Amino acid sequence: MSSKEKPHLNLVIIGHVDHGKSTMTGHLLYLCGGISEREMAKYEKEAESIGRGSFKFAWVLDKLKEERERGVTIDLAFYKFETNKYYFTIIDAPGHRDFVKNMITGTSQADAAILVVSAGTGEFEAGISATGQTREHALLAKTLGVDQFLVAVNKMDLADYKQERYEEIKNEMGRELKRFGFNLDKVEFVPCSGMDGDNLKDKSTKMPWYKGPTILEALDQFEVPKKPIDKPLRLPVQDVYTITGIGTVPVGRVETGILKPNDEVIFQPTGKKAKVMSIEMHHEQIPKAEPGDNIGFSCKGLSKKDVRRGDVVGHATKPPTVAAEFTAQVQVIRHPSAIAAGYTPVIHAGTAQVAVRFAELVKKMSKGQTEDKPAFLKNGDGAVVKMIPTRDMVIEKYSEFPELGRFAVRDMGQTVAVGIVKDVVPK
Ligand code: GTP
Ligand code: MG
């Protein structure tokens, strides 16, 4: 079967800094025929020339000069590879805390994730600690709707391929994932070495105690998510271009519903209406766009100033909801002190970034206890919060439009909380 016929899945690789995401991704591409022997030899030579031989697989993806010199991923890298069953777009995300914003963007586009955790002494512990990114990434993935998940217990070579270390990590990680709402029956924990290639494609002979699937076998157990074509159209705008001879072209990914030429659409929160002239995907005109399609479309009578990143497109008959206020279930993951009513961080929902006030702390859920109208929220607390945007924005109920009903709360360069929208009071 050629890649055109195989079902497609977007896969993001996440995890704490240096746990081996780029190395594993590069190696998977190599094993699936995405990189030739010759190219690999070239990367190896380049990496060795600056004393970073062990980074040869990471270099396939870390193309920026700064990334190679520092040995960290900064921006997202997109690659394609095929397994027996699927055609994957693989997104290698950065683990460093300074680049979580890029990680969020990558994760919001994914159907499935590999969480890479290192089995190296002290490395797993650093990742899972309060200041590490392992738990933050797992929770963000869950919040952003990535329900298919696999944990790569990586760098098993550093743990002498010992079962004890694997079980220790599986138990501790499993507890956290369960707390975040993952169904552990559906999460594989694969012991592997991204560098040496153990359990990536073929079963490793060094871990006879492990009976589960390899990474590639586990990827083939994922399912293609059902396309929500019956729901009203929602398309968060990523960008807006002006193209000579065509005009203003908003670009974005269809989350729900179907868009066709001649449709009467509305851009919220502004309320600007327009008629769709043509739709393009991968530089080709298409007769209709469905959920998952990344498209650009031209509209009659639309000027560049009528639309901007963060707007949401719907049909004029079923417009996206502009929120006067909304109630959310919020989980605090990392705040340096405490959150009180009045707190106004930026939330990321769809493609929008808007400052939103925590107007009222309605209820707190902490360690099995609930408290009405708490004075503060701290790390680890769950809460029901009434929130008021400081400017017009589209927010939907999570139960109706998951993609526009969940958000990350960012402040001081980090993700302090994540949330799910329970109810919206329209403007
Ligand atoms: P960021 O993108 O910056 O978060 O890092 P990353 O997770 O992509 O890690 P990367 O692949 O850049 O690898 C980090 C370091 O770990 C490099 O020195 C790699 O050679 C090493 N490494 C990666 N995988 C393995 C492995 O399976 N075993 C061992 N021993 N080292 C590994
Ligand atoms: Mg990397």
Short mmCIF file of C-alpha atoms and ligand atoms in Angstrom, two decimals:
data_model
loop_
_atom_site.label_atom_id
_atom_site.label_comp_id
_atom_site.label_asym_id
_atom_site.label_seq_id
_atom_site.Cartn_x
_atom_site.Cartn_y
_atom_site.Cartn_z
CA MET A 1 0.00 0.00 0.00
CA SER A 2 1.41 3.42 -0.82
CA SER A 3 1.41 6.25 1.70
CA LYS A 4 -1.48 7.87 -0.13
CA GLU A 5 -3.77 4.96 0.72
CA LYS A 6 -2.66 4.37 4.29
CA PRO A 7 -4.60 6.15 7.01
CA HIS A 8 -2.80 9.18 8.40
CA LEU A 9 -1.98 10.01 12.04
CA ASN A 10 -0.22 13.01 13.57
CA LEU A 11 2.20 11.86 16.26
CA VAL A 12 4.03 14.16 18.68
CA ILE A 13 7.15 13.18 20.64
CA ILE A 14 7.21 14.81 24.06
CA GLY A 15 9.15 14.58 27.32
CA HIS A 16 11.73 16.22 29.58
CA VAL A 17 14.80 17.89 28.11
CA ASP A 18 17.52 15.47 26.95
CA HIS A 19 15.48 12.34 27.55
CA GLY A 20 16.22 11.36 23.95
CA LYS A 21 13.24 12.50 21.86
CA SER A 22 15.17 13.72 18.82
CA THR A 23 17.49 10.73 18.93
CA MET A 24 14.57 8.31 19.01
CA THR A 25 12.66 10.19 16.31
CA GLY A 26 15.72 10.28 14.06
CA HIS A 27 16.34 6.60 14.61
CA LEU A 28 12.71 5.69 13.87
CA LEU A 29 12.89 7.65 10.62
CA TYR A 30 16.10 5.85 9.73
CA LEU A 31 14.58 2.43 10.45
CA CYS A 32 11.49 3.24 8.39
CA GLY A 33 13.57 4.23 5.42
CA GLY A 34 13.14 7.99 5.82
CA ILE A 35 16.91 8.62 5.78
CA SER A 36 19.52 6.95 3.62
CA GLU A 37 22.74 5.33 4.88
CA ARG A 38 24.66 8.06 3.12
CA GLU A 39 22.80 10.89 4.81
CA MET A 40 23.21 9.15 8.16
CA ALA A 41 26.96 8.84 7.65
CA LYS A 42 27.08 12.55 6.88
CA TYR A 43 25.20 13.47 10.06
CA GLU A 44 27.47 11.21 12.07
CA LYS A 45 30.58 12.86 10.68
CA GLU A 46 29.27 16.37 11.30
CA ALA A 47 28.23 15.53 14.83
CA GLU A 48 31.61 13.99 15.58
CA SER A 49 33.44 16.98 14.17
CA ILE A 50 32.18 19.09 17.08
CA GLY A 51 32.53 16.27 19.60
CA ARG A 52 28.86 15.34 19.67
CA GLY A 53 28.95 11.93 18.05
CA SER A 54 26.16 10.58 20.21
CA PHE A 55 23.86 13.19 18.70
CA LYS A 56 23.94 11.79 15.18
CA PHE A 57 20.30 10.72 15.18
CA ALA A 58 19.16 13.94 16.87
CA TRP A 59 20.88 15.92 14.11
CA VAL A 60 18.51 14.60 11.55
CA LEU A 61 15.91 16.80 13.24
CA ASP A 62 17.79 19.49 15.09
CA LYS A 63 18.67 21.56 12.05
CA LEU A 64 19.10 24.99 13.59
CA LYS A 65 22.69 25.95 14.32
CA GLU A 66 21.85 26.90 17.88
CA GLU A 67 20.07 23.58 18.41
CA ARG A 68 23.13 21.65 17.29
CA GLU A 69 25.58 23.66 19.32
CA ARG A 70 23.51 23.52 22.49
CA GLY A 71 22.27 20.01 21.86
CA VAL A 72 18.66 20.98 22.53
CA THR A 73 15.57 21.19 20.36
CA ILE A 74 14.04 24.67 20.14
CA ASP A 75 11.54 24.57 17.32
CA LEU A 76 9.15 21.91 16.10
CA ALA A 77 10.34 19.53 13.41
CA PHE A 78 7.82 17.75 11.17
CA TYR A 79 8.71 14.52 9.39
CA LYS A 80 6.86 11.75 7.62
CA PHE A 81 7.29 8.03 8.00
CA GLU A 82 5.35 4.88 7.39
CA THR A 83 4.67 1.79 9.43
CA ASN A 84 2.92 -1.33 8.15
CA LYS A 85 -0.43 0.19 8.87
CA TYR A 86 -0.13 3.97 8.94
CA TYR A 87 1.40 6.99 7.40
CA PHE A 88 2.59 9.21 10.25
CA THR A 89 3.48 12.84 10.45
CA ILE A 90 5.87 12.89 13.38
CA ILE A 91 6.39 16.10 15.33
CA ASP A 92 9.55 16.29 17.41
CA ALA A 93 8.86 18.74 20.24
CA PRO A 94 11.38 20.51 22.46
CA GLY A 95 11.67 19.38 26.08
CA HIS A 96 13.39 22.44 27.49
CA ARG A 97 11.11 24.49 29.71
CA ASP A 98 11.83 27.69 27.75
CA PHE A 99 10.20 26.17 24.68
CA VAL A 100 7.01 24.72 26.14
CA LYS A 101 5.04 27.15 23.96
CA ASN A 102 6.36 25.39 20.86
CA MET A 103 5.60 22.06 22.47
CA ILE A 104 1.98 23.14 23.04
CA THR A 105 1.61 24.12 19.39
CA GLY A 106 2.95 20.75 18.27
CA THR A 107 0.81 18.82 20.71
CA SER A 108 -2.38 20.64 19.78
CA GLN A 109 -1.96 19.27 16.25
CA ALA A 110 -1.43 15.66 17.31
CA ASP A 111 -3.70 12.61 17.40
CA ALA A 112 -1.26 10.55 19.44
CA ALA A 113 1.89 11.01 21.52
CA ILE A 114 5.01 9.19 22.58
CA LEU A 115 6.13 10.37 26.01
CA VAL A 116 9.85 9.70 26.23
CA VAL A 117 11.23 9.17 29.74
CA SER A 118 14.86 8.35 30.37
CA ALA A 119 15.75 5.36 32.54
CA GLY A 120 19.19 6.87 33.19
CA THR A 121 20.18 7.23 36.85
CA GLY A 122 18.86 10.54 38.10
CA GLU A 123 17.42 11.45 34.70
CA PHE A 124 14.00 9.94 35.24
CA GLU A 125 13.96 11.52 38.70
CA ALA A 126 14.85 14.98 37.33
CA GLY A 127 12.12 14.73 34.71
CA ILE A 128 9.38 13.73 37.13
CA SER A 129 10.41 16.21 39.85
CA ALA A 130 8.37 19.32 40.55
CA THR A 131 10.58 21.40 38.25
CA GLY A 132 10.79 18.76 35.50
CA GLN A 133 8.77 18.62 32.28
CA THR A 134 7.66 14.96 32.29
CA ARG A 135 4.43 15.49 34.17
CA GLU A 136 3.77 18.90 32.60
CA HIS A 137 4.01 17.42 29.11
CA ALA A 138 1.81 14.42 29.96
CA LEU A 139 -0.86 16.64 31.47
CA LEU A 140 -0.70 19.12 28.59
CA ALA A 141 -1.09 16.28 26.11
CA LYS A 142 -4.14 15.02 27.97
CA THR A 143 -5.60 18.51 28.21
CA LEU A 144 -4.98 19.21 24.55
CA GLY A 145 -6.96 16.10 23.69
CA VAL A 146 -4.23 13.62 22.82
CA ASP A 147 -5.86 10.50 24.16
CA GLN A 148 -3.66 7.89 22.52
CA PHE A 149 -0.47 7.67 24.37
CA LEU A 150 2.58 5.49 24.69
CA VAL A 151 5.44 5.78 27.17
CA ALA A 152 8.92 5.00 25.86
CA VAL A 153 11.08 4.02 28.83
CA ASN A 154 14.19 5.13 27.01
CA LYS A 155 17.97 4.86 27.47
CA MET A 156 17.55 1.35 28.92
CA ASP A 157 21.21 0.85 27.98
CA LEU A 158 22.07 3.21 30.85
CA ALA A 159 20.10 0.96 33.22
CA ASP A 160 21.81 -2.24 32.02
CA TYR A 161 18.47 -3.25 30.49
CA LYS A 162 17.24 -4.18 33.99
CA GLN A 163 13.62 -5.10 34.56
CA GLU A 164 13.63 -3.54 38.07
CA ARG A 165 14.31 -0.08 36.68
CA TYR A 166 11.63 -0.50 34.04
CA GLU A 167 9.04 -1.61 36.63
CA GLU A 168 9.97 1.26 38.94
CA ILE A 169 9.43 3.82 36.18
CA LYS A 170 6.30 2.13 34.88
CA ASN A 171 4.74 2.15 38.37
CA GLU A 172 5.59 5.74 39.18
CA MET A 173 4.67 7.08 35.75
CA GLY A 174 1.50 4.98 35.71
CA ARG A 175 0.35 6.52 38.99
CA GLU A 176 0.80 10.03 37.59
CA LEU A 177 -0.94 9.25 34.30
CA LYS A 178 -3.88 7.74 36.13
CA ARG A 179 -4.14 10.88 38.22
CA PHE A 180 -4.27 12.93 35.00
CA GLY A 181 -7.17 10.82 33.74
CA PHE A 182 -5.43 8.41 31.36
CA ASN A 183 -6.85 4.92 31.00
CA LEU A 184 -3.81 2.77 31.82
CA ASP A 185 -5.26 -0.26 30.04
CA LYS A 186 -4.59 1.61 26.81
CA VAL A 187 -1.10 2.92 27.60
CA GLU A 188 1.87 0.77 26.60
CA PHE A 189 5.18 1.19 28.43
CA VAL A 190 7.93 0.13 26.05
CA PRO A 191 11.50 -0.30 27.38
CA CYS A 192 13.91 0.82 24.66
CA SER A 193 17.09 2.56 23.64
CA GLY A 194 16.66 5.24 21.03
CA MET A 195 20.40 5.34 20.55
CA ASP A 196 21.11 1.61 20.18
CA GLY A 197 17.76 0.87 18.57
CA ASP A 198 16.52 -1.73 21.06
CA ASN A 199 12.77 -2.33 20.81
CA LEU A 200 12.25 0.41 18.25
CA LYS A 201 11.47 -1.80 15.27
CA ASP A 202 12.68 -5.28 16.17
CA LYS A 203 12.39 -7.01 19.53
CA SER A 204 15.51 -6.47 21.61
CA THR A 205 17.43 -9.57 22.67
CA LYS A 206 18.74 -7.72 25.70
CA MET A 207 15.37 -7.61 27.50
CA PRO A 208 13.95 -11.14 27.31
CA TRP A 209 11.79 -10.32 30.35
CA TYR A 210 9.72 -7.89 28.26
CA LYS A 211 6.80 -9.47 26.40
CA GLY A 212 5.05 -6.37 25.02
CA PRO A 213 5.21 -4.63 21.64
CA THR A 214 8.13 -2.65 20.20
CA ILE A 215 7.65 1.07 19.60
CA LEU A 216 6.60 0.58 15.98
CA GLU A 217 4.26 -2.27 16.90
CA ALA A 218 2.70 -0.11 19.62
CA LEU A 219 2.23 2.74 17.12
CA ASP A 220 0.27 0.38 14.90
CA GLN A 221 -2.11 -0.29 17.79
CA PHE A 222 -3.25 3.34 17.68
CA GLU A 223 -6.55 4.11 16.03
CA VAL A 224 -7.50 6.78 13.54
CA PRO A 225 -9.76 9.25 15.35
CA LYS A 226 -13.25 9.60 13.95
CA LYS A 227 -13.71 12.82 12.01
CA PRO A 228 -16.36 15.06 13.60
CA ILE A 229 -17.96 15.97 10.26
CA ASP A 230 -21.51 16.15 11.65
CA LYS A 231 -20.75 19.00 14.01
CA PRO A 232 -20.96 22.69 13.10
CA LEU A 233 -17.89 24.10 11.39
CA ARG A 234 -15.09 25.38 13.62
CA LEU A 235 -11.80 26.50 12.14
CA PRO A 236 -9.35 28.44 14.33
CA VAL A 237 -7.33 30.85 12.19
CA GLN A 238 -3.57 30.27 12.38
CA ASP A 239 -2.47 32.98 10.01
CA VAL A 240 -3.71 35.38 7.34
CA TYR A 241 -1.99 35.93 4.00
CA THR A 242 -2.51 38.35 1.16
CA ILE A 243 -1.94 36.62 -2.15
CA THR A 244 -1.78 38.61 -5.36
CA GLY A 245 -4.64 37.80 -7.69
CA ILE A 246 -6.51 35.91 -4.98
CA GLY A 247 -6.81 38.34 -2.08
CA THR A 248 -7.01 37.65 1.63
CA VAL A 249 -6.40 34.01 2.56
CA PRO A 250 -6.96 32.85 6.14
CA VAL A 251 -5.14 29.63 6.98
CA GLY A 252 -5.90 27.03 9.63
CA ARG A 253 -6.95 23.51 10.50
CA VAL A 254 -10.59 22.45 10.32
CA GLU A 255 -11.47 21.06 13.76
CA THR A 256 -15.11 20.13 13.17
CA GLY A 257 -17.62 20.27 10.35
CA ILE A 258 -17.14 20.78 6.64
CA LEU A 259 -16.21 23.87 4.63
CA LYS A 260 -17.11 24.26 0.95
CA PRO A 261 -16.82 26.99 -1.67
CA ASN A 262 -19.85 29.32 -1.70
CA ASP A 263 -20.42 28.79 2.04
CA GLU A 264 -21.42 31.88 3.98
CA VAL A 265 -18.98 32.05 6.90
CA ILE A 266 -18.55 34.25 9.95
CA PHE A 267 -15.32 35.22 11.69
CA GLN A 268 -15.71 35.42 15.46
CA PRO A 269 -15.30 37.33 17.73
CA THR A 270 -15.61 40.21 15.24
CA GLY A 271 -18.76 38.97 13.49
CA LYS A 272 -17.35 39.71 10.03
CA LYS A 273 -19.21 37.70 7.38
CA ALA A 274 -17.90 36.59 4.01
CA LYS A 275 -18.49 34.14 1.18
CA VAL A 276 -15.91 31.41 0.53
CA MET A 277 -14.55 31.50 -3.00
CA SER A 278 -12.02 28.68 -3.09
CA ILE A 279 -10.21 26.28 -0.75
CA GLU A 280 -6.65 25.05 -1.09
CA MET A 281 -4.71 22.27 0.58
CA HIS A 282 -1.09 21.40 -0.28
CA HIS A 283 -1.26 23.96 -3.14
CA GLU A 284 -4.22 22.25 -4.77
CA GLN A 285 -7.82 23.39 -4.94
CA ILE A 286 -10.17 21.06 -3.12
CA PRO A 287 -13.99 20.81 -3.31
CA LYS A 288 -14.42 20.53 0.47
CA ALA A 289 -12.36 20.60 3.65
CA GLU A 290 -12.88 18.16 6.52
CA PRO A 291 -11.67 17.88 10.11
CA GLY A 292 -7.90 17.52 10.22
CA ASP A 293 -7.34 19.33 6.92
CA ASN A 294 -4.88 22.19 7.03
CA ILE A 295 -6.22 24.64 4.50
CA GLY A 296 -6.13 28.15 3.13
CA PHE A 297 -9.29 29.67 1.72
CA SER A 298 -10.12 32.88 -0.09
CA CYS A 299 -13.19 34.95 0.64
CA LYS A 300 -15.06 37.55 -1.33
CA GLY A 301 -14.84 41.02 0.14
CA LEU A 302 -12.51 40.13 2.98
CA SER A 303 -9.64 42.45 3.77
CA LYS A 304 -6.57 41.54 5.77
CA LYS A 305 -7.61 43.72 8.67
CA ASP A 306 -10.94 41.88 9.03
CA VAL A 307 -9.36 38.72 10.34
CA ARG A 308 -6.45 37.70 12.55
CA ARG A 309 -4.83 34.76 14.27
CA GLY A 310 -7.04 33.51 17.07
CA ASP A 311 -10.31 34.15 15.24
CA VAL A 312 -12.59 31.16 14.76
CA VAL A 313 -14.50 30.55 11.53
CA GLY A 314 -17.95 28.98 11.51
CA HIS A 315 -20.99 29.04 9.26
CA ALA A 316 -23.00 32.22 9.58
CA THR A 317 -26.02 30.13 10.58
CA LYS A 318 -24.15 28.48 13.49
CA PRO A 319 -21.55 30.99 14.64
CA PRO A 320 -18.78 30.19 17.12
CA THR A 321 -19.57 31.37 20.65
CA VAL A 322 -18.09 34.65 21.86
CA ALA A 323 -17.83 34.38 25.63
CA ALA A 324 -18.83 37.07 28.10
CA GLU A 325 -17.68 34.66 30.79
CA PHE A 326 -17.16 30.93 31.22
CA THR A 327 -16.81 28.33 33.93
CA ALA A 328 -13.88 25.94 33.75
CA GLN A 329 -12.43 22.97 35.54
CA VAL A 330 -8.85 24.08 36.15
CA GLN A 331 -5.86 22.03 37.26
CA VAL A 332 -2.96 24.01 38.74
CA ILE A 333 0.34 22.43 37.78
CA ARG A 334 3.04 24.95 38.45
CA HIS A 335 2.60 28.29 40.10
CA PRO A 336 5.41 29.75 42.19
CA SER A 337 3.07 30.89 44.96
CA ALA A 338 -0.73 30.85 45.03
CA ILE A 339 -3.56 31.88 42.74
CA ALA A 340 -6.25 34.16 44.14
CA ALA A 341 -9.34 35.72 42.55
CA GLY A 342 -8.29 38.56 40.25
CA TYR A 343 -5.33 36.66 38.79
CA THR A 344 -5.14 37.50 35.06
CA PRO A 345 -2.79 35.25 33.07
CA VAL A 346 -2.85 34.54 29.32
CA ILE A 347 -4.78 31.50 28.21
CA HIS A 348 -4.13 29.61 24.98
CA ALA A 349 -7.32 28.23 23.46
CA GLY A 350 -7.45 27.12 19.85
CA THR A 351 -5.06 29.58 18.20
CA ALA A 352 -6.08 32.49 20.45
CA GLN A 353 -4.01 33.93 23.27
CA VAL A 354 -6.03 36.20 25.51
CA ALA A 355 -5.58 37.54 29.03
CA VAL A 356 -8.39 36.11 31.15
CA ARG A 357 -9.29 37.01 34.71
CA PHE A 358 -9.89 34.32 37.34
CA ALA A 359 -12.99 36.22 38.49
CA GLU A 360 -14.25 33.79 41.10
CA LEU A 361 -12.80 30.66 42.68
CA VAL A 362 -16.00 28.65 42.98
CA LYS A 363 -14.73 25.39 44.41
CA LYS A 364 -11.46 23.67 45.18
CA MET A 365 -10.73 19.95 44.96
CA SER A 366 -7.53 18.97 46.69
CA LYS A 367 -6.41 15.54 47.90
CA GLY A 368 -9.94 14.18 47.98
CA GLN A 369 -11.35 17.21 49.85
CA THR A 370 -13.58 19.90 48.37
CA GLU A 371 -13.88 23.45 49.59
CA ASP A 372 -16.34 26.14 48.46
CA LYS A 373 -15.05 29.61 47.64
CA PRO A 374 -11.40 28.96 48.55
CA ALA A 375 -9.12 31.96 49.08
CA PHE A 376 -6.25 30.42 47.11
CA LEU A 377 -5.28 27.67 44.70
CA LYS A 378 -1.92 25.96 44.90
CA ASN A 379 0.03 23.46 42.84
CA GLY A 380 -1.79 20.17 42.49
CA ASP A 381 -5.20 21.68 43.24
CA GLY A 382 -8.15 21.19 40.96
CA ALA A 383 -10.78 23.90 40.94
CA VAL A 384 -13.95 25.21 39.38
CA VAL A 385 -13.28 28.79 38.32
CA LYS A 386 -15.45 31.51 36.81
CA MET A 387 -13.34 33.27 34.20
CA ILE A 388 -13.79 36.55 32.33
CA PRO A 389 -11.80 37.35 29.17
CA THR A 390 -10.28 40.83 29.04
CA ARG A 391 -11.22 41.08 25.38
CA ASP A 392 -13.59 39.30 23.03
CA MET A 393 -12.68 35.70 22.32
CA VAL A 394 -14.27 32.46 21.17
CA ILE A 395 -14.67 29.78 23.82
CA GLU A 396 -16.84 26.68 23.48
CA LYS A 397 -18.00 24.00 25.88
CA TYR A 398 -15.54 21.13 25.97
CA SER A 399 -18.38 18.62 25.63
CA GLU A 400 -19.42 20.15 22.31
CA PHE A 401 -16.12 21.29 20.80
CA PRO A 402 -13.18 19.74 22.68
CA GLU A 403 -10.65 21.62 20.53
CA LEU A 404 -12.04 25.00 21.55
CA GLY A 405 -13.09 24.04 25.05
CA ARG A 406 -9.70 23.38 26.55
CA PHE A 407 -6.87 25.73 27.29
CA ALA A 408 -3.44 26.14 28.79
CA VAL A 409 -2.81 28.91 31.32
CA ARG A 410 0.59 30.52 30.76
CA ASP A 411 2.36 33.00 32.97
CA MET A 412 5.98 33.98 33.49
CA GLY A 413 7.10 31.78 30.62
CA GLN A 414 5.59 28.58 31.94
CA THR A 415 2.38 26.61 31.96
CA VAL A 416 0.86 27.23 35.36
CA ALA A 417 -2.43 25.43 34.78
CA VAL A 418 -4.66 23.72 32.25
CA GLY A 419 -8.41 23.84 31.96
CA ILE A 420 -11.56 22.43 30.44
CA VAL A 421 -14.64 24.58 29.76
CA LYS A 422 -17.83 23.38 31.44
CA ASP A 423 -20.14 26.25 30.58
CA VAL A 424 -20.14 29.45 28.56
CA VAL A 425 -22.24 32.58 28.99
CA PRO A 426 -22.36 34.04 25.46
CA LYS A 427 -21.88 37.71 24.91
P1 GTP B 1 15.50 18.21 23.76
O1 GTP B 1 14.89 18.20 22.43
O2 GTP B 1 16.50 19.30 23.93
O3 GTP B 1 14.47 18.20 24.86
O4 GTP B 1 16.33 16.82 23.95
P2 GTP B 1 15.89 15.41 23.37
O5 GTP B 1 14.90 14.78 24.26
O6 GTP B 1 15.54 15.53 21.94
O7 GTP B 1 17.25 14.55 23.54
P3 GTP B 1 18.34 14.22 22.43
O8 GTP B 1 17.82 13.21 21.49
O9 GTP B 1 18.87 15.49 21.90
O10 GTP B 1 19.43 13.44 23.34
C1 GTP B 1 19.99 14.03 24.50
C2 GTP B 1 21.24 13.25 24.91
O11 GTP B 1 20.88 11.92 25.32
C3 GTP B 1 22.26 13.07 23.79
O12 GTP B 1 23.54 13.10 24.36
C4 GTP B 1 21.93 11.71 23.25
O13 GTP B 1 23.01 11.11 22.60
C5 GTP B 1 21.58 10.96 24.52
N1 GTP B 1 20.70 9.81 24.25
C6 GTP B 1 19.57 9.82 23.53
N2 GTP B 1 19.02 8.59 23.49
C7 GTP B 1 19.83 7.78 24.21
C8 GTP B 1 19.83 6.39 24.54
O14 GTP B 1 18.94 5.61 24.16
N3 GTP B 1 20.85 5.93 25.32
C9 GTP B 1 21.85 6.74 25.75
N4 GTP B 1 22.81 6.19 26.49
N5 GTP B 1 21.90 8.04 25.46
C10 GTP B 1 20.91 8.57 24.69
MG MG B 2 15.16 17.18 20.85
#
